[in-house]
């Protein structure tokens, strides 16, 4: 996953974190896609300050809407 290109469109929340590892909710564009997705995943901060994405989940607009409805947000 670390070789993938991504652009952070919006920082929404940091859910948890210890040391250089944090679980974050962000809006991200992956691989130069014109569309952003809701992204919930763990990020590892390298010594140089860059972040490496770890396991997580991406939700497109329809999936995000379904999640919001399920959570009644």
PDB file of C-alpha atoms in Angstrom:
ATOM      1  CA  UNK A   1       0.000   0.000   0.000  1.00  0.00           C
ATOM      2  CA  UNK A   2       2.898   2.385   0.663  1.00  0.00           C
ATOM      3  CA  UNK A   3       3.636   2.743  -3.077  1.00  0.00           C
ATOM      4  CA  UNK A   4       0.192   4.189  -3.755  1.00  0.00           C
ATOM      5  CA  UNK A   5      -0.237   7.878  -4.500  1.00  0.00           C
ATOM      6  CA  UNK A   6      -2.658   9.744  -2.281  1.00  0.00           C
ATOM      7  CA  UNK A   7      -3.790  13.299  -1.622  1.00  0.00           C
ATOM      8  CA  UNK A   8      -5.302  14.237   1.731  1.00  0.00           C
ATOM      9  CA  UNK A   9      -8.308  16.415   0.897  1.00  0.00           C
ATOM     10  CA  UNK A  10      -9.630  16.860   4.440  1.00  0.00           C
ATOM     11  CA  UNK A  11      -8.503  15.916   7.951  1.00  0.00           C
ATOM     12  CA  UNK A  12     -11.684  14.919   9.804  1.00  0.00           C
ATOM     13  CA  UNK A  13     -10.545  13.308  13.065  1.00  0.00           C
ATOM     14  CA  UNK A  14      -7.841  11.371  14.860  1.00  0.00           C
ATOM     15  CA  UNK A  15      -9.594   8.495  16.623  1.00  0.00           C
ATOM     16  CA  UNK A  16      -6.629   7.074  18.529  1.00  0.00           C
ATOM     17  CA  UNK A  17      -2.889   6.912  18.520  1.00  0.00           C
ATOM     18  CA  UNK A  18       0.203   5.727  20.312  1.00  0.00           C
ATOM     19  CA  UNK A  19       3.719   6.843  19.479  1.00  0.00           C
ATOM     20  CA  UNK A  20       4.100   7.202  15.724  1.00  0.00           C
ATOM     21  CA  UNK A  21       0.921   5.274  14.849  1.00  0.00           C
ATOM     22  CA  UNK A  22      -2.496   6.958  14.599  1.00  0.00           C
ATOM     23  CA  UNK A  23      -5.959   5.875  13.440  1.00  0.00           C
ATOM     24  CA  UNK A  24      -7.450   8.723  11.399  1.00  0.00           C
ATOM     25  CA  UNK A  25     -10.596   9.645   9.498  1.00  0.00           C
ATOM     26  CA  UNK A  26      -9.814  11.614   6.370  1.00  0.00           C
ATOM     27  CA  UNK A  27     -11.166  12.430   2.956  1.00  0.00           C
ATOM     28  CA  UNK A  28      -8.553  11.182   0.455  1.00  0.00           C
ATOM     29  CA  UNK A  29      -8.013  10.920  -3.301  1.00  0.00           C
ATOM     30  CA  UNK A  30      -6.184   7.690  -4.143  1.00  0.00           C
ATOM     31  CA  UNK A  31      -4.059   7.117  -7.255  1.00  0.00           C
ATOM     32  CA  UNK A  32      -4.869  10.495  -8.864  1.00  0.00           C
ATOM     33  CA  UNK A  33      -8.613   9.760  -8.889  1.00  0.00           C
ATOM     34  CA  UNK A  34     -10.805  12.848  -9.363  1.00  0.00           C
ATOM     35  CA  UNK A  35     -13.135  11.545  -6.637  1.00  0.00           C
ATOM     36  CA  UNK A  36     -12.315  11.532  -2.943  1.00  0.00           C
ATOM     37  CA  UNK A  37     -13.374   8.799  -0.526  1.00  0.00           C
ATOM     38  CA  UNK A  38     -13.983   8.693   3.203  1.00  0.00           C
ATOM     39  CA  UNK A  39     -10.936   6.885   4.548  1.00  0.00           C
ATOM     40  CA  UNK A  40     -10.588   5.304   7.997  1.00  0.00           C
ATOM     41  CA  UNK A  41      -7.205   3.732   8.608  1.00  0.00           C
ATOM     42  CA  UNK A  42      -4.083   3.504  10.693  1.00  0.00           C
ATOM     43  CA  UNK A  43      -1.186   5.718   9.583  1.00  0.00           C
ATOM     44  CA  UNK A  44       2.441   5.239  10.606  1.00  0.00           C
ATOM     45  CA  UNK A  45       4.598   8.362  10.848  1.00  0.00           C
ATOM     46  CA  UNK A  46       8.108   7.797   9.536  1.00  0.00           C
ATOM     47  CA  UNK A  47      11.164   9.420  11.131  1.00  0.00           C
ATOM     48  CA  UNK A  48      11.221  12.034   8.339  1.00  0.00           C
ATOM     49  CA  UNK A  49       7.599  13.011   9.111  1.00  0.00           C
ATOM     50  CA  UNK A  50       5.968  11.358   6.106  1.00  0.00           C
ATOM     51  CA  UNK A  51       3.024   9.047   6.747  1.00  0.00           C
ATOM     52  CA  UNK A  52       2.616   5.491   5.504  1.00  0.00           C
ATOM     53  CA  UNK A  53      -0.930   4.137   5.173  1.00  0.00           C
ATOM     54  CA  UNK A  54      -1.629   0.820   6.901  1.00  0.00           C
ATOM     55  CA  UNK A  55      -4.741  -1.367   6.844  1.00  0.00           C
ATOM     56  CA  UNK A  56      -8.004   0.511   6.654  1.00  0.00           C
ATOM     57  CA  UNK A  57     -11.250   1.042   4.817  1.00  0.00           C
ATOM     58  CA  UNK A  58     -12.298   3.378   1.997  1.00  0.00           C
ATOM     59  CA  UNK A  59     -15.944   4.337   1.536  1.00  0.00           C
ATOM     60  CA  UNK A  60     -17.228   5.833  -1.715  1.00  0.00           C
ATOM     61  CA  UNK A  61     -20.072   8.379  -1.657  1.00  0.00           C
ATOM     62  CA  UNK A  62     -22.842   5.741  -1.653  1.00  0.00           C
ATOM     63  CA  UNK A  63     -21.183   3.712   1.114  1.00  0.00           C
ATOM     64  CA  UNK A  64     -20.585   6.864   3.156  1.00  0.00           C
ATOM     65  CA  UNK A  65     -24.264   7.825   2.790  1.00  0.00           C
ATOM     66  CA  UNK A  66     -25.333   4.322   3.881  1.00  0.00           C
ATOM     67  CA  UNK A  67     -23.031   4.500   6.915  1.00  0.00           C
ATOM     68  CA  UNK A  68     -24.354   7.938   7.880  1.00  0.00           C
ATOM     69  CA  UNK A  69     -27.930   6.634   7.589  1.00  0.00           C
ATOM     70  CA  UNK A  70     -27.103   3.566   9.664  1.00  0.00           C
ATOM     71  CA  UNK A  71     -25.534   5.775  12.349  1.00  0.00           C
ATOM     72  CA  UNK A  72     -28.211   8.454  11.884  1.00  0.00           C
ATOM     73  CA  UNK A  73     -25.695  11.274  11.410  1.00  0.00           C
TER      74      UNK A  73
END
